[in-house]
Every structure is written in C-alpha cells, then in structure tokens.
CSV table of C-alpha atoms and ligand atoms in Angstrom, one decimal:
chain,number,residue,atom,x,y,z
A,253,MET,CA,141.5,308.8,-69.0
A,254,PRO,CA,139.4,310.1,-66.1
A,255,ASN,CA,139.6,308.2,-62.9
A,256,ILE,CA,136.3,306.4,-62.7
A,257,LEU,CA,137.2,304.1,-59.8
A,258,PRO,CA,134.9,304.4,-56.8
A,259,LEU,CA,136.2,305.6,-53.5
A,260,ARG,CA,136.6,302.1,-52.0
A,261,TYR,CA,139.1,301.2,-54.7
A,262,GLY,CA,141.1,304.4,-54.3
A,263,GLY,CA,139.1,306.6,-56.7
A,264,PRO,CA,138.5,310.3,-55.9
A,265,LYS,CA,134.9,310.1,-54.8
A,266,ALA,CA,132.1,307.8,-53.7
A,267,ARG,CA,130.2,307.0,-56.9
A,268,ILE,CA,126.4,306.4,-56.6
A,269,ALA,CA,124.4,305.0,-59.4
A,270,VAL,CA,120.9,306.3,-59.4
A,271,ILE,CA,118.1,304.3,-61.0
A,272,PRO,CA,114.7,306.1,-60.4
A,273,GLY,CA,112.8,303.5,-62.5
A,274,ASP,CA,109.0,303.9,-62.9
A,275,GLY,CA,106.0,305.7,-61.4
A,276,ILE,CA,106.7,307.3,-58.0
A,277,GLY,CA,110.3,305.9,-58.2
A,278,LYS,CA,110.9,309.0,-60.4
A,279,GLU,CA,109.3,311.2,-57.8
A,280,VAL,CA,110.9,310.0,-54.6
A,281,THR,CA,114.4,309.3,-55.8
A,282,PRO,CA,115.3,312.9,-56.8
A,283,VAL,CA,114.2,313.9,-53.3
A,284,ALA,CA,116.5,311.3,-51.8
A,285,VAL,CA,119.4,312.6,-53.9
A,286,GLN,CA,118.6,316.2,-52.9
A,287,VAL,CA,118.6,315.2,-49.2
A,288,ILE,CA,121.9,313.2,-49.5
A,289,LYS,CA,123.5,316.2,-51.2
A,290,ALA,CA,122.3,318.5,-48.4
A,291,ALA,CA,123.6,316.2,-45.7
A,292,THR,CA,127.0,315.6,-47.3
A,293,SER,CA,128.0,318.8,-49.0
A,294,LYS,CA,128.9,320.8,-45.8
A,295,ARG,CA,130.8,317.8,-44.5
A,296,ASN,CA,133.1,317.6,-47.5
A,297,ARG,CA,132.0,314.2,-48.5
A,298,PRO,CA,133.0,313.7,-52.1
A,299,LEU,CA,130.0,312.2,-54.0
A,300,GLU,CA,129.2,311.7,-57.6
A,301,PHE,CA,125.8,310.7,-58.8
A,302,VAL,CA,125.3,309.0,-62.2
A,303,GLU,CA,121.7,308.5,-63.3
A,304,PHE,CA,120.5,305.6,-65.5
A,305,ASP,CA,117.1,305.7,-67.3
A,306,TRP,CA,116.4,301.9,-67.0
A,307,GLY,CA,112.7,301.2,-66.7
A,308,ALA,CA,109.4,300.8,-68.5
A,309,ASP,CA,109.8,303.8,-70.9
A,310,LYS,CA,113.2,302.5,-72.2
A,311,TYR,CA,111.9,298.9,-72.3
A,312,LEU,CA,108.9,299.9,-74.4
A,313,ARG,CA,110.9,302.3,-76.6
A,314,GLU,CA,114.1,300.2,-77.2
A,315,LYS,CA,113.2,296.7,-75.9
A,316,ILE,CA,116.1,297.1,-73.4
A,317,SER,CA,115.6,296.3,-69.8
A,318,LEU,CA,119.0,295.7,-68.1
A,319,PRO,CA,121.5,296.8,-70.7
A,320,GLU,CA,124.5,294.6,-71.6
A,321,GLY,CA,127.5,295.4,-69.4
A,322,ALA,CA,125.3,297.1,-66.8
A,323,VAL,CA,126.2,294.6,-64.0
A,324,GLU,CA,130.0,294.9,-64.6
A,325,LEU,CA,129.7,298.7,-64.8
A,326,LEU,CA,127.9,298.9,-61.5
A,327,ARG,CA,130.1,296.3,-59.8
A,328,ASP,CA,133.4,297.8,-60.9
A,329,GLU,CA,132.8,301.6,-61.0
A,330,PHE,CA,130.2,302.3,-58.3
A,331,ASP,CA,130.2,302.1,-54.5
A,332,ALA,CA,126.4,301.9,-54.2
A,333,ILE,CA,123.1,302.1,-56.1
A,334,LEU,CA,120.1,304.2,-55.2
A,335,PHE,CA,117.1,302.6,-56.6
A,336,GLY,CA,113.4,303.9,-56.9
A,337,ALA,CA,110.9,301.3,-58.0
A,338,LEU,CA,109.8,299.4,-61.1
A,339,GLY,CA,106.4,298.4,-62.4
A,340,ASP,CA,104.2,299.9,-65.1
A,341,PRO,CA,100.7,298.9,-66.2
A,342,ARG,CA,101.9,299.1,-69.8
A,343,VAL,CA,104.2,296.1,-69.1
A,344,PRO,CA,101.7,293.6,-67.6
A,345,SER,CA,104.4,290.8,-67.6
A,346,ASN,CA,106.6,292.9,-65.4
A,347,GLN,CA,109.5,291.5,-67.4
A,348,HIS,CA,111.6,294.7,-67.2
A,349,ALA,CA,111.3,294.7,-63.4
A,350,ALA,CA,112.3,291.1,-63.2
A,351,ASP,CA,115.3,291.7,-65.5
A,352,ILE,CA,116.5,294.9,-63.8
A,353,LEU,CA,115.6,294.5,-60.1
A,354,LEU,CA,115.8,290.7,-59.6
A,355,GLY,CA,118.7,290.8,-62.2
A,356,LEU,CA,120.7,293.1,-60.1
A,357,ARG,CA,119.9,291.3,-56.9
A,358,PHE,CA,121.0,288.0,-58.4
A,359,LYS,CA,123.9,289.1,-60.6
A,360,LEU,CA,125.5,291.4,-58.1
A,361,ASP,CA,125.0,288.5,-55.6
A,362,LEU,CA,123.3,290.8,-53.1
A,363,TYR,CA,122.4,288.0,-50.8
A,364,VAL,CA,121.2,290.1,-47.8
A,365,ASN,CA,118.0,292.0,-48.1
A,366,ALA,CA,117.9,294.0,-44.9
A,367,ARG,CA,114.5,295.5,-44.1
A,368,PRO,CA,114.5,297.4,-40.8
A,369,THR,CA,111.1,298.2,-39.3
A,370,GLU,CA,111.3,300.9,-36.7
A,371,LEU,CA,108.3,302.9,-35.4
A,372,LEU,CA,109.6,306.4,-35.6
A,373,HIS,CA,106.6,308.0,-33.9
A,374,ASP,CA,103.9,306.4,-31.7
A,375,ARG,CA,100.9,307.6,-33.7
A,376,PHE,CA,101.8,305.7,-36.9
A,377,THR,CA,101.3,302.2,-35.7
A,378,PRO,CA,97.9,300.6,-36.3
A,379,LEU,CA,98.4,298.5,-33.1
A,380,ARG,CA,96.6,299.7,-30.0
A,381,ASP,CA,98.8,300.7,-27.1
A,382,ARG,CA,102.0,300.0,-28.9
A,383,THR,CA,104.8,302.6,-28.8
A,384,THR,CA,108.2,303.2,-30.4
A,385,LYS,CA,109.6,300.9,-27.7
A,386,ASP,CA,107.7,297.9,-29.0
A,387,ILE,CA,108.5,298.1,-32.7
A,388,ASN,CA,112.2,298.0,-33.8
A,389,LEU,CA,113.3,295.0,-35.7
A,390,MET,CA,115.3,293.9,-38.7
A,391,VAL,CA,114.1,291.4,-41.2
A,392,PHE,CA,117.0,289.7,-43.1
A,393,ARG,CA,115.5,288.2,-46.2
A,394,GLU,CA,117.5,285.8,-48.3
A,395,ASN,CA,117.8,287.6,-51.6
A,396,THR,CA,119.4,285.4,-54.3
A,397,GLU,CA,117.5,282.2,-54.4
A,398,GLY,CA,114.3,280.5,-53.2
A,399,ILE,CA,111.2,280.6,-55.3
A,400,TYR,CA,112.5,283.8,-57.0
A,401,VAL,CA,115.1,282.0,-59.1
A,402,GLY,CA,112.6,281.4,-61.9
A,403,ALA,CA,113.2,277.7,-62.1
A,404,GLY,CA,110.1,276.0,-63.6
A,405,GLY,CA,107.9,276.2,-66.6
A,406,PHE,CA,104.7,275.3,-68.2
A,407,PHE,CA,103.4,272.0,-69.5
A,408,ARG,CA,100.5,271.9,-71.9
A,409,LYS,CA,100.1,275.7,-71.4
A,410,GLY,CA,96.7,277.1,-72.4
A,411,THR,CA,95.0,273.7,-72.4
A,412,PRO,CA,92.6,272.3,-69.7
A,413,ASP,CA,95.5,270.0,-68.7
A,414,GLU,CA,97.9,272.8,-68.0
A,415,ILE,CA,100.6,272.5,-65.4
A,416,ALA,CA,102.7,275.3,-64.0
A,417,ILE,CA,105.8,274.5,-61.9
A,418,GLN,CA,107.7,277.0,-59.8
A,419,GLU,CA,110.7,275.5,-58.0
A,420,ASP,CA,112.0,276.6,-54.6
A,421,ILE,CA,115.8,276.5,-54.8
A,422,ASN,CA,117.8,276.5,-51.5
A,423,SER,CA,121.5,276.0,-51.5
A,424,ARG,CA,123.5,275.0,-48.5
A,425,LYS,CA,125.8,278.0,-49.1
A,426,GLY,CA,122.9,280.4,-49.7
A,427,VAL,CA,121.1,279.4,-46.5
A,428,GLU,CA,124.2,279.4,-44.4
A,429,ARG,CA,125.4,282.9,-45.4
A,430,ILE,CA,122.1,284.6,-44.7
A,431,ILE,CA,121.7,282.9,-41.3
A,432,ARG,CA,125.3,283.7,-40.4
A,433,HIS,CA,124.8,287.3,-41.4
A,434,ALA,CA,121.9,287.5,-39.1
A,435,PHE,CA,123.9,286.0,-36.2
A,436,ASP,CA,126.8,288.3,-36.9
A,437,TYR,CA,124.5,291.3,-36.9
A,438,ALA,CA,123.1,290.1,-33.5
A,439,ARG,CA,126.6,289.7,-32.1
A,440,ASN,CA,127.7,293.2,-33.2
A,441,HIS,CA,124.7,295.2,-32.2
A,442,SER,CA,122.6,295.5,-29.1
A,443,ARG,CA,119.3,296.8,-28.0
A,444,GLY,CA,119.3,300.2,-26.3
A,445,THR,CA,122.2,301.5,-28.3
A,446,ALA,CA,121.8,304.2,-30.9
A,447,ILE,CA,122.4,302.6,-34.3
A,448,PRO,CA,123.2,305.6,-36.5
A,449,GLY,CA,121.2,304.8,-39.6
A,450,CYS,CA,119.4,301.5,-40.0
A,451,ALA,CA,121.6,299.4,-42.1
A,452,PRO,CA,122.9,296.1,-41.1
A,453,GLY,CA,126.3,296.2,-39.6
A,454,VAL,CA,129.0,293.9,-39.8
A,455,THR,CA,129.3,290.4,-41.1
A,456,GLY,CA,132.4,288.6,-40.5
A,457,ALA,CA,131.3,285.6,-42.5
A,458,ASP,CA,131.2,286.1,-46.2
A,459,VAL,CA,131.1,282.6,-47.6
A,460,SER,CA,130.5,283.8,-51.1
A,461,PRO,CA,133.1,283.7,-53.9
A,462,ALA,CA,136.1,286.1,-53.8
A,463,ASP,CA,135.7,289.7,-54.6
A,464,PRO,CA,135.7,290.0,-58.4
A,465,ILE,CA,137.7,293.2,-58.5
A,466,PRO,CA,141.4,292.3,-59.1
A,467,ALA,CA,143.9,293.4,-56.6
A,468,SER,CA,145.6,295.5,-59.2
A,469,ARG,CA,142.5,297.7,-59.6
A,470,ARG,CA,142.3,298.4,-55.9
A,471,GLY,CA,143.6,301.7,-54.6
A,472,PRO,CA,145.5,302.1,-51.5
A,473,ALA,CA,142.9,303.9,-49.5
A,474,PRO,CA,139.7,301.9,-48.8
A,475,LEU,CA,136.7,303.6,-47.2
A,476,ALA,CA,136.9,303.4,-43.5
A,477,PRO,CA,135.2,302.7,-41.3
A,478,ARG,CA,132.8,300.8,-43.5
A,479,SER,CA,130.9,298.6,-41.2
A,480,ALA,CA,129.5,296.3,-43.8
A,481,THR,CA,133.0,295.4,-45.0
A,482,ASN,CA,134.8,295.4,-41.7
A,483,PRO,CA,134.1,292.5,-39.4
A,484,ASN,CA,135.8,294.2,-36.5
A,485,VAL,CA,133.6,297.3,-36.4
A,486,SER,CA,130.9,297.0,-33.9
A,487,SER,CA,128.2,299.4,-32.9
A,488,ALA,CA,127.5,297.5,-29.7
A,489,THR,CA,128.5,299.3,-26.6
A,490,SER,CA,129.3,298.3,-23.1
A,491,SER,CA,126.5,300.5,-21.7
A,492,SER,CA,124.6,298.7,-19.0
A,493,ALA,CA,121.3,299.6,-20.9
A,494,ALA,CA,122.5,297.6,-23.8
A,495,LYS,CA,120.9,294.1,-24.2
A,496,PRO,CA,121.8,291.5,-26.7
A,497,LEU,CA,119.6,291.2,-29.8
A,498,ARG,CA,117.3,288.2,-30.0
A,499,LEU,CA,117.1,286.2,-33.3
A,500,CYS,CA,114.2,284.3,-34.8
A,501,MET,CA,114.7,282.0,-37.8
A,502,SER,CA,111.4,281.3,-39.6
A,503,ASP,CA,110.5,278.7,-42.2
A,504,LYS,CA,107.7,276.3,-43.1
A,505,SER,CA,109.6,273.1,-42.3
A,506,ASN,CA,106.4,271.4,-41.1
A,507,ALA,CA,105.0,271.4,-44.7
A,508,MET,CA,107.9,272.2,-47.0
A,509,THR,CA,110.0,269.4,-45.7
A,510,PHE,CA,113.0,269.3,-48.0
A,511,ALA,CA,113.9,273.0,-48.0
A,512,GLY,CA,112.8,273.3,-44.4
A,513,ASP,CA,115.0,270.4,-43.4
A,514,LEU,CA,118.1,272.2,-44.9
A,515,TRP,CA,117.2,275.5,-43.1
A,516,GLN,CA,116.7,273.6,-39.8
A,517,ARG,CA,120.0,271.8,-40.0
A,518,VAL,CA,122.0,274.9,-41.0
A,519,PHE,CA,120.3,277.0,-38.3
A,520,LYS,CA,121.2,274.3,-35.7
A,521,SER,CA,124.9,274.2,-36.7
A,522,VAL,CA,125.3,278.0,-37.1
A,523,ARG,CA,123.6,278.8,-33.8
A,524,ALA,CA,126.0,276.5,-31.9
A,525,GLU,CA,128.7,279.0,-32.9
A,526,TYR,CA,126.8,281.8,-31.2
A,527,PRO,CA,125.9,280.5,-27.8
A,528,GLU,CA,125.5,284.0,-26.3
A,529,ILE,CA,122.7,284.9,-28.8
A,530,ASP,CA,119.1,284.1,-27.7
A,531,SER,CA,117.9,282.4,-30.9
A,532,ARG,CA,114.7,280.5,-31.7
A,533,HIS,CA,112.6,279.2,-34.5
A,534,LEU,CA,109.0,279.9,-35.5
A,535,PHE,CA,107.0,278.7,-38.4
A,536,ILE,CA,106.2,281.5,-40.8
A,537,ASP,CA,102.4,281.5,-40.1
A,538,THR,CA,103.0,281.7,-36.4
A,539,LEU,CA,105.5,284.5,-36.9
A,540,ALA,CA,103.0,286.5,-38.8
A,541,MET,CA,100.5,286.1,-36.0
A,542,GLU,CA,103.1,286.8,-33.2
A,543,LEU,CA,104.3,290.0,-35.0
A,544,VAL,CA,100.9,291.5,-34.8
A,545,ARG,CA,100.2,290.2,-31.3
A,546,ASP,CA,103.4,291.3,-29.7
A,547,PRO,CA,106.1,292.8,-32.0
A,548,GLY,CA,108.2,293.7,-29.0
A,549,GLN,CA,109.5,290.1,-28.8
A,550,PHE,CA,111.4,290.4,-32.0
A,551,ASP,CA,114.8,292.1,-32.8
A,552,ILE,CA,116.1,290.0,-35.8
A,553,ILE,CA,114.1,287.8,-38.1
A,554,VAL,CA,115.9,285.7,-40.8
A,555,THR,CA,114.0,283.9,-43.4
A,556,ASN,CA,113.9,282.9,-47.1
A,557,ASN,CA,113.2,285.1,-50.1
A,558,LEU,CA,109.4,284.7,-50.4
A,559,PHE,CA,108.6,284.7,-46.7
A,560,GLY,CA,110.9,287.7,-46.2
A,561,ASP,CA,109.1,289.6,-48.9
A,562,ILE,CA,105.7,289.0,-47.3
A,563,ILE,CA,106.7,289.4,-43.6
A,564,SER,CA,108.6,292.6,-44.4
A,565,ASP,CA,105.4,294.3,-45.8
A,566,LEU,CA,103.5,293.1,-42.7
A,567,ALA,CA,106.2,294.5,-40.5
A,568,ALA,CA,106.4,297.8,-42.5
A,569,GLN,CA,102.7,298.3,-41.8
A,570,LEU,CA,103.2,298.0,-38.1
A,571,ALA,CA,105.5,301.0,-38.3
A,572,GLY,CA,103.3,303.2,-40.5
A,573,GLY,CA,103.2,301.6,-43.9
A,574,LEU,CA,105.1,301.2,-47.1
A,575,GLY,CA,105.7,304.9,-47.5
A,576,LEU,CA,108.1,304.7,-44.5
A,577,ALA,CA,109.9,301.4,-45.2
A,578,PRO,CA,113.5,301.3,-46.5
A,579,SER,CA,115.7,298.4,-47.6
A,580,GLY,CA,119.2,297.5,-48.5
A,581,ASN,CA,120.2,294.7,-50.9
A,582,ILE,CA,123.7,294.0,-49.7
A,583,HIS,CA,126.7,292.0,-50.4
A,584,PRO,CA,129.2,293.1,-47.7
A,585,GLY,CA,132.2,294.7,-49.3
A,586,ARG,CA,130.7,295.0,-52.8
A,587,THR,CA,128.5,297.4,-54.7
A,588,SER,CA,125.1,297.2,-52.9
A,589,LEU,CA,121.6,298.5,-53.8
A,590,PHE,CA,119.4,300.6,-51.6
A,591,GLU,CA,115.7,301.2,-52.2
A,592,PRO,CA,112.3,301.9,-50.6
A,593,VAL,CA,110.3,298.7,-50.0
A,594,HIS,CA,107.3,300.2,-51.9
A,595,GLY,CA,106.6,299.8,-55.6
A,596,SER,CA,105.9,302.3,-58.3
A,597,ALA,CA,102.4,303.0,-57.0
A,598,PRO,CA,100.6,303.6,-60.4
A,599,ASN,CA,97.5,304.7,-58.5
A,600,ILE,CA,99.2,307.9,-57.3
A,601,ALA,CA,102.1,308.3,-59.8
A,602,GLY,CA,102.2,311.8,-61.4
A,603,LYS,CA,100.1,313.4,-58.7
A,604,GLY,CA,103.1,314.8,-56.8
A,605,ILE,CA,101.9,313.3,-53.5
A,606,ALA,CA,104.3,310.3,-53.2
A,607,ASN,CA,105.8,309.9,-49.7
A,608,PRO,CA,109.6,310.2,-50.0
A,609,PHE,CA,110.5,308.9,-46.5
A,610,GLY,CA,111.1,305.3,-47.6
A,611,ALA,CA,113.6,306.5,-50.2
A,612,VAL,CA,115.3,308.9,-47.7
A,613,LEU,CA,115.6,306.2,-45.1
A,614,ALA,CA,117.0,303.9,-47.7
A,615,SER,CA,119.5,306.6,-48.4
A,616,SER,CA,120.3,306.7,-44.7
A,617,MET,CA,121.2,303.0,-45.0
A,618,LEU,CA,123.3,303.7,-48.1
A,619,LEU,CA,125.3,306.4,-46.2
A,620,GLU,CA,125.8,304.0,-43.3
A,621,PHE,CA,127.0,301.4,-45.7
A,622,LEU,CA,129.6,303.9,-46.9
A,623,GLY,CA,130.7,304.4,-43.3
A,624,TRP,CA,129.3,307.9,-43.2
A,625,ASN,CA,127.4,307.4,-39.9
A,626,GLU,CA,126.9,311.1,-39.0
A,627,GLU,CA,125.3,311.9,-42.3
A,628,SER,CA,123.2,308.7,-42.2
A,629,ALA,CA,121.9,309.7,-38.8
A,630,LEU,CA,121.1,313.2,-40.0
A,631,LEU,CA,118.8,311.8,-42.7
A,632,LYS,CA,117.0,309.6,-40.3
A,633,GLN,CA,116.6,312.4,-37.8
A,634,SER,CA,115.1,314.6,-40.5
A,635,VAL,CA,112.4,312.0,-41.2
A,636,LYS,CA,111.7,311.7,-37.5
A,637,SER,CA,111.3,315.5,-37.1
A,638,ALA,CA,109.0,315.6,-40.1
A,639,LEU,CA,106.8,312.9,-38.5
A,640,ALA,CA,106.8,314.7,-35.2
A,641,GLU,CA,105.8,318.0,-36.9
A,642,ASN,CA,103.3,316.3,-39.3
A,643,VAL,CA,105.2,317.4,-42.4
A,644,THR,CA,103.8,314.4,-44.2
A,645,THR,CA,102.0,313.4,-47.4
A,646,PRO,CA,98.4,312.2,-47.5
A,647,ASP,CA,99.2,308.5,-47.0
A,648,LEU,CA,100.4,309.4,-43.5
A,649,GLY,CA,97.4,311.7,-42.9
A,650,GLY,CA,99.2,314.9,-43.8
A,651,THR,CA,98.4,317.6,-46.2
A,652,LYS,CA,101.8,318.2,-47.8
A,653,VAL,CA,102.9,317.4,-51.3
A,654,THR,CA,106.2,315.7,-52.1
A,655,PHE,CA,108.2,318.8,-52.8
A,656,GLU,CA,107.1,320.5,-49.6
A,657,VAL,CA,108.3,317.5,-47.6
A,658,ALA,CA,111.5,317.5,-49.6
A,659,ASP,CA,112.1,321.2,-48.8
A,660,TYR,CA,111.6,320.4,-45.1
A,661,LEU,CA,114.0,317.5,-45.2
A,662,VAL,CA,116.6,319.6,-47.0
A,663,SER,CA,116.2,322.4,-44.5
A,664,GLN,CA,116.7,319.9,-41.6
A,665,THR,CA,119.8,318.2,-43.1
A,666,SER,CA,121.7,321.2,-44.5
A,667,ASN,CA,122.4,322.9,-41.2
B,14,NAD,P1,103.0,299.7,-54.3
B,14,NAD,O1,104.0,299.6,-53.2
B,14,NAD,O2,103.4,300.3,-55.5
B,14,NAD,O3,101.6,300.4,-53.7
B,14,NAD,C1,100.8,299.8,-52.7
B,14,NAD,C2,99.9,300.9,-52.1
B,14,NAD,O4,100.7,301.7,-51.3
B,14,NAD,C3,99.3,301.8,-53.1
B,14,NAD,O5,98.0,302.2,-52.7
B,14,NAD,C4,100.2,303.0,-53.2
B,14,NAD,O6,99.6,304.3,-53.6
B,14,NAD,C5,100.7,303.1,-51.7
B,14,NAD,N1,102.1,303.6,-51.7
B,14,NAD,C6,103.2,302.9,-51.9
B,14,NAD,N2,104.3,303.6,-51.7
B,14,NAD,C7,103.9,304.9,-51.4
B,14,NAD,C8,104.5,306.1,-51.2
B,14,NAD,N3,105.8,306.2,-51.2
B,14,NAD,N4,103.7,307.2,-51.0
B,14,NAD,C9,102.4,307.1,-50.9
B,14,NAD,N5,101.7,305.9,-51.1
B,14,NAD,C10,102.5,304.9,-51.4
B,14,NAD,O7,102.6,298.2,-54.6
B,14,NAD,P2,101.6,297.6,-55.7
B,14,NAD,O8,100.5,298.5,-56.0
B,14,NAD,O9,101.3,296.2,-55.3
B,14,NAD,O10,102.6,297.5,-57.0
B,14,NAD,C11,102.6,298.5,-58.0
B,14,NAD,C12,103.8,298.1,-59.0
B,14,NAD,O11,105.0,298.2,-58.3
B,14,NAD,C13,103.7,296.7,-59.5
B,14,NAD,O12,104.1,296.7,-60.8
B,14,NAD,C14,104.7,295.9,-58.6
B,14,NAD,O13,105.2,294.8,-59.2
B,14,NAD,C15,105.7,297.0,-58.4
B,14,NAD,N6,106.5,296.8,-57.2
B,14,NAD,C16,107.9,297.1,-57.3
B,14,NAD,C17,108.7,297.1,-56.2
B,14,NAD,C18,110.1,297.5,-56.4
B,14,NAD,O14,110.5,298.0,-57.4
B,14,NAD,N7,111.0,297.2,-55.4
B,14,NAD,C19,108.2,296.7,-55.0
B,14,NAD,C20,106.8,296.4,-54.9
B,14,NAD,C21,106.0,296.5,-56.0
B,15,IPM,C1,110.0,293.9,-53.2
B,15,IPM,C2,109.1,293.6,-54.4
B,15,IPM,C3,109.7,292.7,-55.4
B,15,IPM,C4,110.0,291.4,-54.7
B,15,IPM,C5,108.9,292.5,-56.7
B,15,IPM,C6,108.6,293.8,-57.4
B,15,IPM,C7,109.5,291.5,-57.6
B,15,IPM,O1,107.8,293.1,-53.9
B,15,IPM,O2,111.1,294.4,-53.4
B,15,IPM,O3,109.6,293.5,-52.1
B,15,IPM,O4,109.1,290.5,-54.6
B,15,IPM,O5,111.1,291.2,-54.2
B,16,MN,MN1,107.6,293.1,-51.7
C-alpha cells in the first residue's frame, strides 16, 4: 500500500489538497499551484498536489456537495488545503458553498480565520496620504460559531405572519480560544520585524479537543519548524526597532448584550494573562469608522464570525481590494485551509482577467504554515514586485491578463 501519510505524520511529502471550486476559483488556483511549484522545486521541498472537483458543476450533475468521507480524508491524509472560491448563479441557494466551505471550516474545526491586510504598494490604498507604513494589520475572525452555525428556522414560512430566526451561538470555549490565539500572536510577533509570509504564527493555547490522529499513525519526523504548531517558535526579534503589537477586541456588547457579555468577560480574564500587550476594546461600528480614519492604530483585531467577515472586506479594500486579500482557516497543528478572501466573481469568470494575487498570497500563508518561510517570502515578494512594476490585471488598473501575471510570478519565484 502506498504511503499516503502527510509529511507531518512521517509521510514522504507534504500533501496539499487543491479545491479550485467555481468561477474565478478555477482560474486563480492553478496559478497559485504553478507559483508554489516554482518556488519549491529548486529547494527540494517534496510536495504532492491532489485536486478535488467539488463545486457547483458536481453539485448540479451528481447532487453531491461535500462527499462522504471528505472531512476524514483531508484531516488524516493532507497537510493543508488550497481553496479557490465557491458560488454559482445556477445555485441561488448557495447550498453547495455552505456544505463545502462552511462545512470544512466547521468540521475540521478551523477556528482561526486569519485575514492579514497589508498595503504592499502605496498607490493601491484609496485613503489619501496613507502609505505602506499605515496599513499592516491582522484580523482574527472566529470561524466555527456565531451566526454562521445555521441555528434557527422559519415559522409560518410564506405567509404574511412569517417569522425567520437566525441564532448567534457563542460558546465560552470558542470565544476563549480565538481571543487567546490573538494574544499569543501579539506576544510572538512584533512591529518592525520582517514576518516572512503573512500567516499567523504561534499559538500556545489550543483549548480544543485532542488531535484526532492516533499516536500510532504519527511518524517519527514532524515538520519543523512549523510555527503554527510550535508554541516556542517566535518571529519576534530583540531588534530595538521592534515594537509590541497592539490588540483590539471588537463586539457589539452595547446592543447584543448576552453574547457581548460573554466576549467582554472572556476578554477581561484572558488579557490579564498578557499584561505586556497593549489591548483595548472597540464597538464594531466604531472600529469600522476608526479603520478608515486612521488604520495605523491597529495591529491585531479579534472579533466574531460575522463582524470578522465584514471588517475583513473593509480592511482588504484599504490595501487595494479583494483581488489582493488572502486568508487562512487554521487549527494550529491540524490540516488547515488557505484561500483568497474573494468569491467566484461570476461577473468576470471565464474572461481570463481574474487577479491571482489573493490566491498567491494565500499560498504564501500556506507555505508559512508548513514552516517553509523562505519559499513563503518568495511568493509574497513576487506579488510585491508585480505591483511595483504594474504587472497587474484590470481590477488593479493594469492591462495584463491572468496568464501574463502568472508568467511573471513564476519567473520571479523560480530563480
Ligand atoms: P466576489 O468577491 O466574487 O466579487 C466582488 C467583486 O470583486 C466583483 O466585482 C468581482 O469581479 C471583483 N473581484 C473579486 N475577486 C477578484 C479577483 N480575484 N480579480 C478581479 N476582480 C475580482 O463577491 P460577490 O460578487 O459578492 O460574490 C460572488 C459569489 O462568490 C457569490 O456566490 C458569493 O456567495 C461567493 N463568495 C464566495 C467566497 C468564498 O468562496 N470564500 C467569498 C465571497 C463570496
Ligand atoms: C468569506 C465569504 C463566506 C463567509 C461566504 C461565501 C459564506 O464571504 O469567506 O468571507 O461569509 O464566510
Ligand atoms: Mn466574506
């Protein structure tokens, strides 16, 4: 029987599951794979990509969204997942996207949605007089509960007396682990230091259930150093230029008093364990306003699932838009999923003009998650160079098509 174990359990190579999905997901994901291959091949990084055709076509053809056994397969036999986007006008309910994307976030228990916003070139921010120095922050979005759980239902649906209920579920454990992750990240990183890729680093505080892989299946040689799994790896340096990261927890506890009360109490108790971290609270509406007024005051934002979804799109736009925004859906130490923040963009799908930078930056996060920091940095640098030289698609004001940008990125990463 072939050895199908991923590298972290002693298998022969890092195994990456690739799920391009729908629309421009199918156009940008192959570019990301090409660029990862270019950056890793010369450095003798053993990688295996396995593609899965989950998405609207399969759903419409076979009525299958997330196939049976998919979660176990990804959890046990892959190190990471590279994901494109889901969403198709032929599936107005978006059911397949809920099953696949939210299904994987929930069932793999990927409780950290890390969405870095970094302005990579001054000319891409819509804010007057802001530069790359002002916009460099990380949104940590809770990713396994909140209003996304799907608790609720209809009463008297379709009648004039219809009622629709959507519950906001917040567990003590869920709130604590995301807040703690944000504080650990603050403790282990600092401003003014070069963070190789853009993934979150270490968390020393995994309060989730034990790793599902039995010890008997673990190989002797775990990936190292793998910052997301190793609480002792720190990218903070003792350089005098380095400043501690500031943290902002955001909620709507003045109106949503039950959930807000829990977030407030957990925040208070966790922050007491991190006295060296400058932390504060803002209501989510004020945070939205402050982000636009003065983004330079933020390093780390931690918030719930819905607010994190919204605020991360706002933040993405400050740094050039959705085409440039990456994200990581992470459970430290387990198979994690990396994707651009954008969707399937049906309005431009099939035209060959999709911007692949978000997918490539998400791949940079994936490589950092594997502990391959040099390769991760190479991907990020290739995007920076493309921006500096205006090798960009029309959404960023450029004249290039997707494959021309891809060729450039590959040429930059394969040296
Ligand atoms: P979208 O992100 O797909 O598109 C918003 C706008 O940004 C469009 O004008 C689009 O052309 C542009 N855009 C986005 N990414 C781009 C890129 N890489 N290059 C160039 N232009 C880009 O959001 P939407 O239109 O609200 O949603 C479309 C579908 O995608 C919906 O079905 C939605 O549910 C889904 N969606 C999926 C994800 C995901 O899979 N993670 C995320 C967001 C939306
Ligand atoms: C995102 C998307 C998803 C979300 C949708 C497609 C369900 O907007 O990844 O930000 O709301 O999480
Ligand atoms: Mn979103």
